[in-house]
Amino acid sequence: MKEEKYTKKGKLVKSYYEAELEHLQTELVKMQEWVKQEGLKVVVIFEGRDAAGKGGVIKRITEKLNPRVAKIVALGVPTEKEKSQWYFQRYVPHLPAAGEIVLFDRSWYNRAGVERVMGFCTDTQYQEFLRTCPEFEKMLIRSGIILIKYWFSVSDEEQEKRFAERINSSIKRWKFSEMDLESRAKWIEYSKAKDDMFAYTDTKQSPWYVVKADDKKKARLNCITHFLSKVPYKEIKYKKIKLPPINKEGYVRPPMDEQTFVPDKY
């Protein structure tokens, strides 16, 4: 009997979702190994409204990968020193070396979003960002970096539902901040800022890809599938490995004090 993909409400069946995710994560491992072998440099930017599900996708992408190869960058508020630097300077040290994948959980596009709307930058700084960002990204691409940009789109109704979940959950409460409240109060300003940002930075060389994120499971599968399609890779065939027996001759381990061990609570 063929497994059903969707429930009567149009949601993905849990077993189908988990099987698809496992398949995609296997492909991500293959891609990772190819990136490492061929010395590729990959940058993926995740932007979008608060509670749009960026973190969930990043988690599923990196879950089975080597953290020395696939690295997550989520920078906090810039220091006074960083505020005085060239705007892109604080992001440059986090760019990948050969054989690395860097996932930016928010990025230099903070200037076109929250900094613009909340007044954390001047109009001159904002206009300079819009002029220089496409040039900066062209430089990255010319240097050999594969640059992929995702914008996660979520409806007002779904965002409100997710905010409520965060507020009422002891596990998720840390995700909700005062800035989230401000984002709801400035919905029009954020929408206009996003549209202006796209007008300047959605270029032929470095386009934005919009992920419809009201359904988290579909968003994860769709985004990962697309990501895999944007990085050319081949499966690396490894030699079969036969584990040799452990040779313990000539060494007796000293006894350990019982207090050394973590107590068996479970």
Short mmCIF file of C-alpha atoms in Angstrom, two decimals:
data_model
loop_
_atom_site.label_atom_id
_atom_site.label_comp_id
_atom_site.label_asym_id
_atom_site.label_seq_id
_atom_site.Cartn_x
_atom_site.Cartn_y
_atom_site.Cartn_z
CA MET A 1 0.00 0.00 0.00
CA LYS A 2 1.38 3.41 -1.00
CA GLU A 3 2.11 5.68 1.95
CA GLU A 4 0.00 8.83 2.09
CA LYS A 5 1.95 12.09 2.02
CA TYR A 6 -0.70 14.39 3.43
CA THR A 7 -3.32 14.36 6.15
CA LYS A 8 -6.90 15.41 5.42
CA LYS A 9 -5.94 18.92 6.55
CA GLY A 10 -3.12 19.10 4.00
CA LYS A 11 -0.31 18.61 6.50
CA LEU A 12 2.57 16.25 5.82
CA VAL A 13 2.18 12.83 7.45
CA LYS A 14 4.79 12.56 10.21
CA SER A 15 6.29 9.29 8.98
CA TYR A 16 6.58 10.64 5.42
CA TYR A 17 8.18 13.88 6.64
CA GLU A 18 10.71 12.03 8.78
CA ALA A 19 11.64 9.67 5.93
CA GLU A 20 12.09 12.58 3.50
CA LEU A 21 14.14 14.54 6.05
CA GLU A 22 16.40 11.53 6.66
CA HIS A 23 16.96 11.19 2.90
CA LEU A 24 17.78 14.89 2.54
CA GLN A 25 20.13 14.83 5.51
CA THR A 26 21.95 11.90 3.92
CA GLU A 27 22.36 14.02 0.78
CA LEU A 28 23.61 16.92 2.90
CA VAL A 29 26.34 14.68 4.28
CA LYS A 30 27.33 13.72 0.72
CA MET A 31 27.42 17.40 -0.21
CA GLN A 32 29.48 18.24 2.86
CA GLU A 33 32.10 15.64 1.97
CA TRP A 34 32.28 16.93 -1.62
CA VAL A 35 32.65 20.53 -0.39
CA LYS A 36 35.46 19.41 1.90
CA GLN A 37 37.26 17.36 -0.77
CA GLU A 38 36.96 19.96 -3.54
CA GLY A 39 37.70 22.96 -1.31
CA LEU A 40 34.43 24.71 -2.09
CA LYS A 41 33.32 27.75 -0.09
CA VAL A 42 29.59 28.04 0.62
CA VAL A 43 27.68 30.85 2.34
CA VAL A 44 23.96 30.56 3.06
CA ILE A 45 22.02 33.55 4.41
CA PHE A 46 18.77 33.07 6.33
CA GLU A 47 16.57 36.13 6.75
CA GLY A 48 12.87 36.74 7.29
CA ARG A 49 10.29 37.85 9.80
CA ASP A 50 10.62 36.82 13.45
CA ALA A 51 9.28 33.31 14.17
CA ALA A 52 9.37 32.41 10.46
CA GLY A 53 11.24 29.16 11.14
CA LYS A 54 14.79 30.02 10.08
CA GLY A 55 16.32 28.39 13.14
CA GLY A 56 14.41 25.15 12.59
CA VAL A 57 15.72 24.82 9.05
CA ILE A 58 19.29 25.63 10.09
CA LYS A 59 19.06 23.01 12.82
CA ARG A 60 17.88 20.31 10.38
CA ILE A 61 20.62 21.22 7.90
CA THR A 62 23.44 20.99 10.43
CA GLU A 63 22.04 18.17 12.58
CA LYS A 64 24.05 15.40 10.90
CA LEU A 65 26.95 17.48 9.59
CA ASN A 66 30.48 17.99 10.89
CA PRO A 67 30.51 21.26 12.91
CA ARG A 68 34.06 21.85 11.72
CA VAL A 69 32.77 21.98 8.15
CA ALA A 70 29.25 23.41 8.53
CA LYS A 71 29.31 26.39 10.86
CA ILE A 72 26.45 28.54 12.15
CA VAL A 73 27.06 32.28 12.58
CA ALA A 74 24.53 34.18 14.69
CA LEU A 75 26.10 37.46 15.75
CA GLY A 76 24.79 39.52 18.65
CA VAL A 77 24.55 43.27 19.05
CA PRO A 78 27.68 44.97 17.64
CA THR A 79 30.17 46.39 20.13
CA GLU A 80 31.15 50.05 20.15
CA LYS A 81 34.35 49.13 18.31
CA GLU A 82 32.40 47.20 15.66
CA LYS A 83 30.02 50.13 15.22
CA SER A 84 32.99 52.28 14.26
CA GLN A 85 34.26 49.78 11.66
CA TRP A 86 33.38 49.42 7.99
CA TYR A 87 29.92 47.86 8.20
CA PHE A 88 30.77 44.53 6.55
CA GLN A 89 33.98 44.15 8.57
CA ARG A 90 32.45 42.19 11.45
CA TYR A 91 31.07 39.59 9.01
CA VAL A 92 34.21 39.06 6.93
CA PRO A 93 36.11 36.99 9.57
CA HIS A 94 33.25 34.49 9.55
CA LEU A 95 33.36 33.84 5.81
CA PRO A 96 34.35 30.28 4.86
CA ALA A 97 37.80 28.99 4.05
CA ALA A 98 38.15 26.24 1.44
CA GLY A 99 36.06 23.20 2.37
CA GLU A 100 33.65 25.05 4.66
CA ILE A 101 29.93 25.87 4.72
CA VAL A 102 28.81 28.91 6.72
CA LEU A 103 25.15 29.45 7.60
CA PHE A 104 24.30 33.01 8.66
CA ASP A 105 21.31 33.10 11.03
CA ARG A 106 20.68 36.74 10.14
CA SER A 107 23.48 38.59 8.43
CA TRP A 108 24.64 41.92 7.06
CA TYR A 109 21.01 42.43 6.02
CA ASN A 110 20.33 43.54 9.59
CA ARG A 111 21.12 47.02 8.32
CA ALA A 112 18.33 46.89 5.76
CA GLY A 113 15.87 45.45 8.29
CA VAL A 114 15.94 45.94 12.03
CA GLU A 115 18.58 48.71 12.01
CA ARG A 116 16.63 50.68 9.43
CA VAL A 117 13.24 50.26 11.08
CA MET A 118 14.38 50.73 14.67
CA GLY A 119 16.61 53.70 13.91
CA PHE A 120 19.87 51.96 14.84
CA CYS A 121 21.57 53.43 11.78
CA THR A 122 21.45 56.79 10.07
CA ASP A 123 19.78 57.33 6.71
CA THR A 124 23.22 57.93 5.19
CA GLN A 125 24.47 54.57 6.54
CA TYR A 126 21.35 52.85 5.22
CA GLN A 127 21.68 54.35 1.74
CA GLU A 128 25.36 53.45 1.66
CA PHE A 129 24.46 49.85 2.53
CA LEU A 130 21.98 49.62 -0.35
CA ARG A 131 24.63 50.93 -2.75
CA THR A 132 27.51 48.79 -1.54
CA CYS A 133 25.82 45.49 -0.62
CA PRO A 134 25.43 44.26 -4.24
CA GLU A 135 29.10 45.16 -4.87
CA PHE A 136 30.19 43.36 -1.70
CA GLU A 137 28.30 40.23 -2.74
CA LYS A 138 29.79 40.41 -6.24
CA MET A 139 33.23 40.41 -4.63
CA LEU A 140 32.35 37.33 -2.59
CA ILE A 141 31.10 35.49 -5.67
CA ARG A 142 34.14 36.50 -7.74
CA SER A 143 36.37 35.15 -4.95
CA GLY A 144 34.78 31.71 -5.50
CA ILE A 145 32.14 31.73 -2.76
CA ILE A 146 28.81 30.07 -3.54
CA LEU A 147 26.32 32.57 -2.06
CA ILE A 148 22.69 31.54 -1.45
CA LYS A 149 20.12 33.87 0.16
CA TYR A 150 16.80 32.73 1.67
CA TRP A 151 13.93 34.90 2.88
CA PHE A 152 11.39 33.09 5.07
CA SER A 153 7.88 34.39 4.56
CA VAL A 154 5.24 33.80 7.23
CA SER A 155 1.67 35.11 7.46
CA ASP A 156 0.58 37.44 10.24
CA GLU A 157 -1.79 34.80 11.63
CA GLU A 158 0.92 32.12 11.80
CA GLN A 159 3.46 34.50 13.29
CA GLU A 160 0.99 35.47 16.04
CA LYS A 161 0.37 31.79 16.78
CA ARG A 162 4.10 31.10 17.09
CA PHE A 163 4.67 34.15 19.27
CA ALA A 164 1.93 32.91 21.61
CA GLU A 165 3.62 29.50 21.78
CA ARG A 166 6.91 31.14 22.72
CA ILE A 167 5.36 33.31 25.41
CA ASN A 168 3.53 30.38 27.02
CA SER A 169 6.30 27.78 26.80
CA SER A 170 9.09 27.57 29.38
CA ILE A 171 11.27 25.91 26.73
CA LYS A 172 10.67 28.53 24.03
CA ARG A 173 10.25 31.67 26.18
CA TRP A 174 13.88 32.68 25.66
CA LYS A 175 13.17 33.08 21.92
CA PHE A 176 10.78 35.96 22.56
CA SER A 177 12.27 39.43 23.02
CA GLU A 178 11.19 43.03 23.32
CA MET A 179 12.24 43.42 19.69
CA ASP A 180 9.54 40.92 18.73
CA LEU A 181 6.93 43.23 20.26
CA GLU A 182 8.38 46.16 18.34
CA SER A 183 8.28 44.18 15.10
CA ARG A 184 4.52 43.72 15.46
CA ALA A 185 4.01 47.40 16.21
CA LYS A 186 6.06 48.33 13.13
CA TRP A 187 4.62 45.79 10.70
CA ILE A 188 4.22 48.31 7.85
CA GLU A 189 7.74 49.69 8.32
CA TYR A 190 9.26 46.18 8.26
CA SER A 191 7.26 45.27 5.15
CA LYS A 192 8.44 48.37 3.31
CA ALA A 193 12.04 47.81 4.44
CA LYS A 194 11.93 44.26 3.07
CA ASP A 195 10.51 45.42 -0.27
CA ASP A 196 13.14 48.17 -0.58
CA MET A 197 15.88 45.68 0.31
CA PHE A 198 14.73 43.29 -2.40
CA ALA A 199 14.59 46.11 -4.96
CA TYR A 200 18.31 46.80 -4.45
CA THR A 201 19.76 43.39 -3.55
CA ASP A 202 17.69 40.83 -5.47
CA THR A 203 20.20 40.75 -8.33
CA LYS A 204 20.72 38.35 -11.20
CA GLN A 205 24.10 37.35 -9.78
CA SER A 206 22.87 37.05 -6.19
CA PRO A 207 19.09 36.50 -6.11
CA TRP A 208 16.81 36.05 -3.12
CA TYR A 209 14.84 32.81 -2.79
CA VAL A 210 11.59 33.10 -0.84
CA VAL A 211 10.59 30.16 1.36
CA LYS A 212 6.87 29.89 2.18
CA ALA A 213 7.11 29.07 5.86
CA ASP A 214 3.58 28.83 7.31
CA ASP A 215 4.01 25.04 7.32
CA LYS A 216 7.29 24.34 9.10
CA LYS A 217 7.75 20.79 7.84
CA LYS A 218 7.15 21.72 4.20
CA ALA A 219 9.42 24.75 4.55
CA ARG A 220 12.26 22.59 5.89
CA LEU A 221 12.01 20.00 3.13
CA ASN A 222 11.59 22.60 0.38
CA CYS A 223 14.49 24.74 1.57
CA ILE A 224 16.91 21.83 2.02
CA THR A 225 15.96 20.39 -1.37
CA HIS A 226 16.60 23.75 -3.02
CA PHE A 227 19.88 24.23 -1.14
CA LEU A 228 21.14 20.86 -2.39
CA SER A 229 20.24 21.86 -5.95
CA LYS A 230 22.35 25.04 -5.74
CA VAL A 231 25.60 23.32 -4.71
CA PRO A 232 27.01 20.94 -7.36
CA TYR A 233 28.27 17.79 -5.65
CA LYS A 234 28.96 14.13 -6.23
CA GLU A 235 28.91 11.21 -3.83
CA ILE A 236 32.38 10.21 -2.69
CA LYS A 237 33.01 6.47 -2.66
CA TYR A 238 34.99 5.41 0.36
CA LYS A 239 37.14 2.32 0.76
CA LYS A 240 35.73 -0.39 2.99
CA ILE A 241 37.20 -0.32 6.47
CA LYS A 242 37.82 -3.39 8.62
CA LEU A 243 38.33 -2.61 12.29
CA PRO A 244 41.43 -4.30 13.73
CA PRO A 245 41.20 -5.99 17.15
CA ILE A 246 42.23 -3.88 20.15
CA ASN A 247 45.64 -4.87 21.53
CA LYS A 248 45.56 -4.51 25.34
CA GLU A 249 48.66 -6.55 26.11
CA GLY A 250 51.21 -5.03 28.47
CA TYR A 251 48.95 -2.47 30.16
CA VAL A 252 46.68 -2.71 33.20
CA ARG A 253 44.49 0.27 33.88
CA PRO A 254 44.55 1.55 37.48
CA PRO A 255 41.31 1.32 39.48
CA MET A 256 39.15 4.44 39.52
CA ASP A 257 37.43 5.92 42.55
CA GLU A 258 33.65 5.44 42.48
CA GLN A 259 33.13 9.20 42.90
CA THR A 260 34.80 9.77 39.52
CA PHE A 261 31.76 8.42 37.69
CA VAL A 262 28.56 10.29 36.99
CA PRO A 263 25.84 8.70 39.18
CA ASP A 264 23.51 6.20 37.47
CA LYS A 265 20.25 8.07 37.85
CA TYR A 266 18.50 6.35 34.93
#
